[in-house]
Amino acid sequence: MSSDYARYAVRRVLQAAVVVLLAYVFTFVVISVLPGDPVSNTLRNPENGFTEDEITRIIAYYGLDQPVYVQLWESLTRFLSGDLGVSLRSNLPVSQMLGDVLPSTLRLAGTALVVAVVLAFALAFAVQYLPPRLGQVLRSFPSLFLSVPNFIVGLLLLQVFSFQLGLFRVIDSETPLATFVAAVALGIPVSAQIAEVLIANLDHESRQEYAAVARSRGLGRVRLFWKHLLKPSSLPVVTVIALTVGELLGGSLITEAIFGRAGVGSLVQRSVSTQDLPVLQAVVALAAVVFVVVNLLADLLYPLLDPRVRLDGGRRTGSTTPTTDPVRPQREVVAP
Amino acid sequence: MTVTAVTRPTGPDPEPTADAARPAARRRTTRVPVTVLASFGVVALVVAWSVAPGLFTTHDPAAGVPADLFQSPSAAHWFGTDHLGRDLFSRVVHGTASSVSSALVAVAIGVVVGGLIGLVGGFLGGLVDSVLARFVDVLLAIPSFLLAVVIVSALGFETINAAIATGVSAVAVFARVMRSEVLKTRSAVFVEASLLLGGSRWHVLLRHVLPNASRSVLQLAVLQFGLSILVIAGLAFLGYGDPPPASDWGLLVSVGKDYPLAPWLVWAPALVTIATVLSVNRISRWLRTTD
């Protein structure tokens, strides 16, 4: 097991590093190959009054007169040495701009993740243990949550908690309560995904023989849930939670816009409207790093949490008990 | 919002296993549930709105009546009127075409590009498969909404570009599903038989592999259609679609939120969006259970 695990770990770490590098290259290509050159557009704007000579010098300074692959190479080596470049608009180092807004987004996304997990577990528990008729209604909640645009949830919560109840003001968007309400808006669609998987897994586990045995020994339903069903059902959720990190980062764009928070999402919005490419490039790279690292950790943790998972020559091959694949989130939609 | 459907980010897909035939399940689902019929009804209505908006409303979506500012919903104006006295129902109906057809464009891009990647990778295997799989991993590693925003900002703020961006961010999911379907079929006995009988690779691909994969891809396409409506609405909400004379659903909500005393400006387009996506998702779930 241990040497298998080591091989598996090394393989996954290398894979993750390659994916992060390729994500950087991909973003660079998307941003720079597509038409439109923000620097020369700004410079050639007659209002700014640069002479042709100055324009050439500035363009040479940013390296924009070089072929794309040279630019890519320079950008990539700078990225690897930890230099994220300088913003085209504010002339601040991008790493400093990111550092300023990152704490706000981390608070928001972290709270949202907690909210999502708590909501999902509460919903899954309720589906199992409320009367079937009510449980059936609750079962439709995840798909309802997934059908509501997240800006609607945000607007609704803002309307109720800020404008009508007056519990917080949009200007102090960083108070704990304001953060919590924004996190609920961000967390609800995420909780739906976790709940879908959790409910499916609980259904699956409660049909297993060991559950029937436990019931025949006279175990109550609540005890059965806590003692037997919860652990095997929630292990696969680790993977799903890791996958939703991307959603939290992407969703923060909209949530921060609605709640007026100064986070990474609003930085992206500002950079998009001003075409501040180094900032966009850095945010995408950062998001890819976060996503890849979180998923790497989840994948490395999983074999340690679930001893049933076999590692075959460095590959993770799934649990040894024949299952109908409850690990996969339903939304992946495969295997008729 | 991720779009994206949740998928495993890296690592090989688990080996597909043959599913036992379930005649009982087939019999049980020959009757279409009421909610599914209702969902088809909603989708049909939305399609009709986008094809022939003029049949459903007589008001001009762009012409404001200054005397009718902020009318609340009534028999004359089903969804009320906005800050310029324009009929909101008419604006929603006329905005359907761009909201819905752009989601179709997005799904088409996802199906074609992602399907092709999955098909080639799964069918050829080897180095090609490894390279394509890494590419898909990269697409999955970038949060899909962020990816869509970056692409749309590179292409320019128009609804069609938002659709393209949404489509690109959906490519990875389709590639994964197609690949796992192809792998499943490729190892099947009837494919082996077809090759032994002298069938060419093209013949096997077109006659056996594609038809077998189409079912799963269809389900995913329906699901992605609903998701794409949400993503495109989100992009329009942030102002990355066509500018205001247009009336995409997300844009209507975005404009309406500035008038808290006229809440219908937010709720009418929001409810239409939710009803549409909910119906599409219901149809997708039904397709999954009828297999």
XYZ file of C-alpha atoms in Angstrom:
627
model
C 0.000 0.000 0.000
C 2.598 2.516 1.024
C 4.755 2.259 -2.090
C 1.628 2.202 -4.217
C 0.440 5.287 -2.414
C 3.778 7.040 -2.924
C 3.676 6.289 -6.641
C 0.073 7.487 -6.820
C 0.965 10.684 -4.924
C 3.960 11.505 -7.125
C 1.935 10.886 -10.254
C -0.871 13.145 -9.097
C 1.461 15.941 -7.993
C 3.227 15.943 -11.362
C -0.100 15.910 -13.177
C -1.292 18.853 -11.106
C 1.851 20.876 -11.858
C 1.478 20.228 -15.578
C -2.177 21.272 -15.516
C -1.388 24.560 -13.747
C 1.332 25.419 -16.263
C -0.878 24.531 -19.211
C -3.736 26.578 -17.735
C -1.415 29.569 -17.638
C -0.400 29.029 -21.254
C -4.001 28.525 -22.324
C -5.119 31.773 -20.681
C -2.211 33.620 -22.229
C -3.132 32.348 -25.665
C -6.810 33.233 -25.231
C -5.977 36.727 -24.015
C -3.201 37.605 -26.430
C -4.070 35.837 -29.654
C -7.611 37.135 -29.807
C -8.009 40.466 -31.566
C -7.784 43.746 -29.724
C -4.636 45.158 -28.163
C -5.510 47.245 -25.106
C -2.128 48.899 -24.770
C -1.906 50.320 -28.251
C -5.635 51.088 -28.201
C -5.111 53.287 -25.166
C -1.931 54.797 -26.513
C -3.412 55.623 -29.885
C -6.425 57.241 -28.289
C -5.971 60.855 -29.517
C -6.983 62.182 -26.084
C -3.823 60.771 -24.555
C -1.623 62.612 -27.037
C 1.369 60.287 -27.326
C 3.711 60.755 -30.238
C 4.494 57.834 -32.535
C 7.982 57.591 -31.034
C 6.695 57.400 -27.466
C 4.185 54.750 -28.479
C 6.929 52.588 -29.966
C 8.999 52.949 -26.801
C 6.135 52.036 -24.474
C 5.154 49.065 -26.609
C 8.776 47.883 -26.594
C 8.809 48.289 -22.791
C 5.883 45.897 -22.429
C 7.481 43.547 -24.960
C 4.432 43.753 -27.220
C 6.570 44.117 -30.343
C 7.982 40.635 -29.796
C 6.446 37.539 -31.373
C 3.751 35.888 -29.245
C 5.875 32.888 -28.280
C 8.637 35.139 -26.925
C 6.056 37.052 -24.885
C 4.637 33.778 -23.636
C 8.073 32.501 -22.628
C 8.884 35.684 -20.728
C 5.494 35.763 -19.048
C 5.790 32.105 -18.073
C 9.284 32.428 -16.600
C 8.161 35.480 -14.630
C 5.133 33.527 -13.372
C 7.343 30.632 -12.276
C 9.598 32.971 -10.337
C 6.526 34.370 -8.583
C 6.350 37.676 -10.446
C 2.807 38.332 -11.634
C 3.673 41.493 -13.557
C 2.397 45.043 -13.311
C -1.144 46.256 -13.879
C -1.616 48.173 -17.123
C -3.969 50.655 -15.461
C -2.821 51.373 -11.940
C 0.886 50.614 -12.380
C 0.764 48.634 -9.133
C 2.293 45.157 -8.969
C -0.477 42.649 -9.653
C 0.547 40.578 -6.630
C -0.084 43.590 -4.401
C -3.514 44.215 -5.941
C -4.417 40.564 -5.471
C -3.123 40.601 -1.910
C -5.420 43.521 -1.111
C -8.606 41.833 -2.300
C -7.838 38.204 -1.546
C -8.771 38.204 2.183
C -12.280 39.465 1.439
C -12.901 36.762 -1.165
C -11.403 34.043 1.028
C -13.725 35.044 3.886
C -16.693 35.010 1.521
C -15.830 31.731 -0.211
C -14.837 30.015 3.035
C -18.075 30.987 4.761
C -20.016 29.978 1.655
C -18.372 26.549 1.684
C -19.316 26.018 5.329
C -22.871 27.192 4.642
C -23.101 24.885 1.621
C -21.864 21.817 3.502
C -24.114 22.425 6.522
C -27.144 23.046 4.294
C -26.444 19.938 2.220
C -26.104 17.671 5.245
C -29.207 19.144 6.882
C -31.175 18.601 3.685
C -29.934 15.040 3.228
C -30.792 14.217 6.840
C -34.244 15.734 6.475
C -34.931 13.805 3.272
C -34.149 10.542 5.056
C -35.958 11.174 8.310
C -38.922 13.411 7.717
C -42.190 11.754 6.689
C -41.868 10.415 3.112
C -44.349 12.886 1.680
C -42.360 15.839 2.992
C -39.095 14.111 2.111
C -40.272 13.808 -1.484
C -40.792 17.565 -1.603
C -37.347 18.166 -0.128
C -35.812 15.879 -2.728
C -36.689 18.381 -5.416
C -34.841 21.167 -3.596
C -31.388 20.537 -5.098
C -32.677 20.683 -8.643
C -34.702 23.796 -7.754
C -31.621 25.487 -6.294
C -29.680 24.601 -9.424
C -32.315 26.211 -11.624
C -32.220 29.611 -9.953
C -29.667 32.060 -11.300
C -27.381 32.942 -8.394
C -27.846 36.656 -8.929
C -31.541 36.174 -8.164
C -30.730 34.533 -4.825
C -28.336 37.390 -4.087
C -30.846 40.084 -4.986
C -33.567 38.412 -2.929
C -31.385 38.113 0.172
C -30.124 41.662 -0.241
C -33.678 42.931 -0.585
C -34.918 41.111 2.510
C -31.984 41.443 4.907
C -30.604 44.814 3.929
C -33.406 46.924 2.517
C -36.396 45.579 4.433
C -35.025 44.289 7.738
C -32.155 46.763 7.727
C -29.777 44.267 9.358
C -26.774 45.551 7.459
C -25.983 48.304 5.042
C -24.505 47.677 1.628
C -21.803 50.240 2.334
C -20.318 48.176 5.186
C -20.153 45.047 3.130
C -17.456 43.503 5.310
C -19.397 43.148 8.562
C -19.792 39.519 9.690
C -23.524 39.539 9.031
C -23.166 41.021 5.556
C -20.499 38.441 4.772
C -22.745 35.681 6.032
C -25.719 36.744 3.919
C -23.521 37.043 0.823
C -22.080 33.619 1.629
C -25.569 32.116 1.750
C -26.253 33.506 -1.723
C -23.003 32.045 -3.019
C -23.357 28.771 -1.125
C -26.882 27.756 -2.092
C -26.152 26.469 -5.631
C -23.043 24.737 -4.299
C -24.997 23.081 -1.513
C -27.410 21.721 -4.106
C -24.608 19.824 -5.824
C -23.314 18.395 -2.572
C -26.826 17.479 -1.441
C -27.594 15.664 -4.712
C -24.620 13.366 -4.241
C -25.178 12.949 -0.529
C -28.835 12.011 -0.947
C -28.022 9.506 -3.682
C -25.302 7.946 -1.532
C -27.527 7.726 1.536
C -30.198 5.986 -0.534
C -27.597 3.597 -1.822
C -26.081 2.828 1.580
C -29.426 2.360 3.309
C -30.224 -0.412 0.811
C -27.032 -2.297 1.670
C -27.164 -5.509 3.660
C -25.290 -4.110 6.608
C -27.982 -1.469 7.006
C -30.684 -4.139 6.900
C -28.759 -6.142 9.517
C -28.426 -3.091 11.724
C -32.142 -2.396 11.395
C -32.992 -6.021 12.203
C -30.925 -5.716 15.370
C -33.350 -2.997 16.352
C -31.242 0.058 15.682
C -33.295 3.242 15.484
C -33.290 5.236 12.277
C -31.426 8.194 13.702
C -28.759 5.999 15.288
C -28.408 4.052 12.053
C -27.816 7.322 10.240
C -25.109 8.607 12.584
C -23.398 5.300 13.341
C -23.483 3.520 9.984
C -24.727 5.468 7.007
C -23.128 8.855 7.489
C -19.486 7.903 7.082
C -19.626 5.836 3.868
C -22.055 8.314 2.319
C -20.083 11.417 3.093
C -16.636 10.183 2.032
C -17.350 10.651 -1.692
C -18.591 14.117 -0.829
C -14.979 15.125 -0.141
C -14.341 14.847 -3.870
C -17.475 16.790 -4.758
C -16.628 19.579 -2.316
C -13.202 19.902 -3.882
C -14.803 20.186 -7.310
C -17.146 22.961 -6.196
C -14.209 25.224 -5.322
C -14.165 26.427 -8.915
C -17.816 27.282 -8.642
C -17.233 29.313 -5.482
C -14.478 31.294 -7.188
C -16.504 31.853 -10.363
C -19.703 32.645 -8.470
C -17.938 35.239 -6.336
C -17.839 37.464 -9.418
C -21.592 37.886 -9.354
C -22.039 37.771 -5.588
C -19.412 40.447 -4.996
C -20.973 42.643 -7.652
C -24.385 42.397 -5.987
C -23.232 42.893 -2.408
C -20.705 45.577 -3.311
C -17.738 43.703 -1.863
C -14.196 44.603 -2.864
C -12.875 41.124 -3.629
C -11.217 39.200 -6.416
C -14.501 39.062 -8.327
C -14.882 42.822 -8.445
C -11.201 43.126 -9.351
C -11.895 40.850 -12.315
C -14.859 42.978 -13.321
C -12.806 46.147 -13.172
C -9.964 44.528 -15.120
C -12.364 43.262 -17.747
C -13.895 46.669 -18.330
C -10.469 48.325 -18.500
C -8.840 45.423 -20.383
C -6.158 45.053 -17.721
C -4.719 41.827 -19.072
C -1.928 41.097 -16.543
C -4.495 41.192 -13.734
C -6.870 38.861 -15.594
C -4.032 36.497 -16.394
C -2.946 36.430 -12.749
C -6.464 35.851 -11.411
C -7.049 32.948 -13.778
C -3.697 31.447 -12.854
C -4.476 31.858 -9.171
C -7.909 30.274 -9.581
C -6.386 27.333 -11.457
C -3.749 26.879 -8.752
C -6.382 26.924 -5.993
C -8.631 24.501 -7.858
C -5.827 22.102 -8.730
C -4.273 22.150 -5.245
C -7.597 21.593 -3.472
C -8.441 18.710 -5.779
C -4.961 17.286 -5.409
C -5.364 17.330 -1.631
C -8.774 15.687 -1.900
C -7.403 12.964 -4.165
C -4.413 12.373 -1.901
C -6.573 12.331 1.215
C -9.189 10.006 -0.180
C -7.259 6.691 -0.154
C -6.233 7.468 3.421
C -9.825 8.113 4.507
C -11.359 5.189 2.670
C -9.324 1.987 2.998
C -11.588 0.285 0.438
C -10.034 2.331 -2.340
C -7.340 0.344 -4.108
C -4.368 1.945 -5.762
C -3.407 0.079 -8.843
C 0.092 0.867 -10.087
C -0.290 4.479 -9.104
C -3.901 4.772 -10.207
C -6.879 5.085 -7.973
C -9.387 2.474 -9.011
C -12.359 2.947 -6.792
C -13.738 0.945 -3.929
C -13.502 -2.812 -3.854
C -17.132 -3.327 -2.977
C -19.177 -3.637 -6.122
C -21.285 -0.526 -6.191
C -23.348 1.185 -8.787
C -20.894 4.023 -8.596
C -22.399 6.249 -5.939
C -19.206 8.264 -5.881
C -20.054 10.174 -8.966
C -22.160 13.260 -8.665
C -25.451 12.803 -10.443
C -24.909 15.752 -12.663
C -22.145 14.048 -14.517
C -24.828 12.147 -16.335
C -23.331 9.058 -17.808
C -23.833 5.360 -17.801
C -27.433 4.669 -18.697
C -22.221 28.564 -10.966
C -20.537 26.075 -12.843
C -21.469 25.620 -14.962
C -20.152 23.131 -14.999
C -21.419 20.139 -14.099
C -19.344 18.508 -11.525
C -16.820 16.195 -13.006
C -13.656 14.616 -11.768
C -10.844 17.014 -12.601
C -8.010 14.670 -13.286
C -7.116 11.045 -13.462
C -8.483 8.376 -15.709
C -12.156 7.608 -15.818
C -13.127 4.496 -13.969
C -13.581 1.541 -16.277
C -17.129 1.524 -17.503
C -19.061 -1.575 -16.651
C -21.843 -3.130 -18.629
C -25.226 -2.291 -17.216
C -27.694 -5.070 -16.681
C -30.823 -4.762 -18.748
C -33.761 -3.532 -16.734
C -36.979 -4.442 -18.500
C -38.995 -3.661 -15.363
C -37.731 -0.100 -15.292
C -38.541 0.284 -18.972
C -42.131 -0.812 -18.502
C -42.621 1.441 -15.521
C -41.656 4.581 -17.382
C -43.651 4.206 -20.561
C -46.109 6.724 -19.122
C -44.798 10.252 -19.151
C -45.179 11.973 -15.753
C -47.344 15.074 -15.537
C -44.474 17.310 -14.467
C -42.516 16.272 -17.551
C -45.473 17.099 -19.795
C -45.747 20.491 -18.109
C -42.011 20.988 -18.636
C -42.345 20.238 -22.336
C -45.194 22.759 -22.389
C -43.022 25.475 -20.856
C -40.170 24.751 -23.251
C -42.557 24.760 -26.224
C -43.936 28.135 -25.127
C -40.436 29.561 -24.761
C -39.466 28.261 -28.197
C -42.623 29.815 -29.647
C -41.762 33.141 -27.974
C -38.345 33.089 -29.541
C -39.568 32.111 -33.010
C -42.558 34.421 -33.267
C -42.606 36.986 -30.470
C -45.077 39.121 -32.413
C -47.838 36.529 -31.965
C -47.772 36.819 -28.187
C -47.646 40.509 -27.609
C -48.852 43.570 -29.459
C -46.719 46.049 -27.509
C -43.511 47.309 -29.043
C -40.642 46.190 -26.774
C -38.592 49.316 -27.532
C -41.260 52.038 -27.562
C -41.917 53.630 -24.175
C -45.133 55.408 -23.251
C -44.059 58.261 -20.938
C -47.470 58.319 -19.265
C -47.177 54.658 -18.222
C -43.992 54.635 -16.137
C -43.689 51.908 -13.486
C -47.164 50.477 -13.914
C -47.536 47.397 -11.749
C -48.677 44.181 -13.443
C -52.257 44.380 -14.727
C -54.452 43.028 -17.502
C -53.085 45.606 -19.938
C -49.448 45.037 -18.952
C -49.035 41.454 -17.680
C -45.572 42.065 -16.241
C -46.014 45.810 -15.669
C -43.943 48.534 -17.306
C -40.395 49.772 -16.758
C -38.745 53.139 -16.124
C -39.371 54.258 -19.701
C -42.946 53.011 -19.778
C -42.095 50.003 -21.958
C -44.213 46.882 -21.606
C -42.118 44.371 -19.667
C -43.959 41.285 -20.925
C -43.199 42.322 -24.451
C -39.555 42.915 -23.537
C -39.286 39.479 -21.921
C -40.901 37.797 -24.943
C -38.708 39.661 -27.410
C -35.618 38.934 -25.308
C -36.315 35.208 -25.416
C -34.811 34.673 -28.843
C -31.393 35.936 -27.860
C -31.467 34.363 -24.363
C -32.465 30.941 -25.626
C -30.792 30.765 -29.018
C -27.478 31.827 -27.498
C -27.789 28.932 -25.055
C -28.340 26.677 -28.080
C -25.196 28.055 -29.701
C -23.279 27.357 -26.501
C -24.519 23.771 -26.326
C -23.774 23.251 -30.025
C -20.180 24.370 -29.484
C -19.871 22.106 -26.463
C -21.325 19.095 -28.282
C -19.298 19.513 -31.470
C -15.924 20.495 -30.043
C -16.133 18.493 -26.834
C -17.673 15.513 -28.608
C -14.929 15.542 -31.197
C -12.193 15.704 -28.563
C -13.743 12.846 -26.609
C -14.371 10.805 -29.748
C -10.863 11.166 -31.128
C -9.206 10.628 -27.754
C -11.292 7.623 -26.814
C -11.163 6.008 -30.239
C -7.484 6.485 -31.012
C -6.169 6.122 -27.467
C -2.447 6.288 -26.765
C -0.554 9.547 -27.024
C -3.396 11.452 -28.698
C -5.684 10.514 -25.834
C -3.169 11.613 -23.197
C -2.633 14.977 -24.857
C -6.349 15.612 -25.251
C -7.015 14.491 -21.678
C -4.523 17.050 -20.351
C -6.193 19.735 -22.439
C -9.551 18.811 -20.926
C -7.995 18.899 -17.439
C -6.822 22.427 -18.149
C -10.289 23.528 -19.200
C -11.710 21.997 -16.044
C -9.113 23.632 -13.809
C -10.179 27.153 -14.724
C -13.498 28.005 -13.021
C -15.955 27.930 -15.896
C -17.643 31.238 -15.177
C -14.265 32.958 -14.895
C -13.196 31.306 -18.139
C -16.370 32.528 -19.832
C -15.750 36.071 -18.559
C -12.150 36.086 -19.810
C -13.154 34.767 -23.224
C -16.033 37.182 -23.632
C -13.810 40.080 -22.622
C -11.288 39.014 -25.249
C -13.953 38.663 -27.946
C -15.970 41.771 -27.049
C -19.211 42.347 -25.156
C -21.935 40.886 -27.316
C -24.474 38.190 -26.639
C -23.120 35.946 -29.386
C -19.662 36.175 -27.835
C -21.124 35.338 -24.433
C -22.641 32.270 -26.083
C -19.291 31.271 -27.580
C -17.573 31.755 -24.224
C -20.186 29.639 -22.466
C -19.795 26.972 -25.106
C -16.022 26.833 -24.700
C -16.389 26.491 -20.937
C -18.712 23.513 -21.503
C -16.352 21.701 -23.884
C -14.576 19.787 -21.128
C -17.711 18.141 -19.760
C -18.812 16.903 -23.166
C -15.322 15.632 -23.952
C -15.301 13.546 -20.772
C -18.704 12.000 -21.280
C -18.066 11.257 -24.945
C -14.697 9.694 -24.154
C -16.065 7.372 -21.499
C -18.928 6.345 -23.788
C -16.538 5.626 -26.640
C -14.304 3.542 -24.388
C -17.317 1.571 -23.239
C -18.471 0.798 -26.763
C -15.048 0.188 -28.227
C -14.461 -2.805 -25.981
C -17.910 -4.304 -26.645
C -18.178 -7.685 -28.347
C -20.302 -6.454 -31.263
C -17.603 -3.938 -32.157
C -15.040 -6.718 -32.174
C -17.374 -8.761 -34.370
C -17.861 -5.870 -36.733
C -14.087 -5.464 -37.101
C -13.655 -9.215 -37.656
C -16.302 -9.144 -40.355
C -14.194 -6.613 -42.189
C -15.780 -3.378 -41.035
C -13.462 -0.419 -41.417
C -12.644 1.882 -38.514
C -14.870 4.572 -40.031
C -17.693 2.089 -40.328
C -17.330 1.090 -36.679
C -17.105 4.705 -35.620
C -20.161 5.911 -37.486
C -22.315 2.793 -37.258
C -21.621 1.605 -33.714
C -19.697 4.030 -31.524
C -21.532 7.264 -32.282
C -25.101 5.932 -32.042
C -24.290 4.290 -28.721
C -22.805 7.460 -27.288
C -25.570 9.712 -28.539
C -27.958 8.906 -25.696
C -25.645 10.079 -22.909
C -24.542 13.074 -24.900
C -28.170 14.028 -25.526
C -28.951 13.955 -21.794
C -25.901 16.050 -21.067
C -26.792 18.459 -23.863
C -30.246 19.050 -22.378
C -28.748 19.603 -18.926
C -26.122 21.946 -20.344
C -28.806 23.849 -22.206
C -30.425 24.804 -18.901
C -27.062 25.573 -17.373
C -26.049 27.696 -20.369
C -29.201 29.790 -20.006
C -28.090 30.520 -16.440
C -24.502 31.320 -17.405
C -25.524 33.578 -20.270
C -28.029 35.311 -17.991
C -25.195 35.787 -15.492
C -22.942 37.279 -18.169
C -25.757 39.538 -19.359
C -26.405 40.526 -15.726
C -22.791 41.683 -15.412
C -23.205 43.630 -18.646
C -21.190 41.344 -20.925
C -23.997 40.783 -23.427
C -25.682 43.136 -25.882
C -26.207 46.634 -24.406
C -29.607 47.874 -23.124
C -31.907 48.357 -26.082
C -31.667 44.555 -26.145
C -33.725 42.731 -23.541
C -31.937 39.528 -22.568
C -33.407 38.090 -19.387
C -30.265 38.624 -17.345
C -29.997 42.200 -18.578
C -33.642 42.894 -17.667
C -32.956 41.758 -14.099
C -29.787 43.821 -13.975
C -31.580 46.972 -15.126
C -34.651 46.262 -12.992
C -32.708 45.886 -9.756
C -32.026 49.623 -9.736
C -35.708 50.315 -9.110
C -36.533 48.691 -5.773
C -39.998 50.273 -5.750
C -40.913 48.313 -8.890
C -40.003 44.766 -7.788
C -41.789 43.196 -10.767
C -38.984 44.471 -12.973
C -36.777 41.871 -11.291
C -39.284 39.136 -10.562
C -40.947 38.779 -13.944
C -37.789 38.027 -15.951
C -36.374 36.059 -13.009
C -39.400 33.779 -12.785
C -39.413 33.220 -16.538
C -35.751 32.216 -16.359
C -36.303 29.913 -13.395
C -39.349 28.253 -14.983
C -37.444 27.639 -18.213
C -34.348 26.195 -16.560
C -36.395 24.134 -14.131
C -38.358 22.619 -17.032
C -35.217 21.860 -19.003
C -33.658 20.192 -15.965
C -36.803 18.150 -15.368
C -36.707 16.906 -18.966
C -33.048 16.014 -18.583
C -33.756 14.018 -15.409
C -36.635 12.263 -17.138
C -34.423 11.316 -20.085
C -31.949 9.853 -17.616
C -34.515 7.677 -15.894
C -36.122 6.392 -19.093
C -32.996 4.584 -20.168
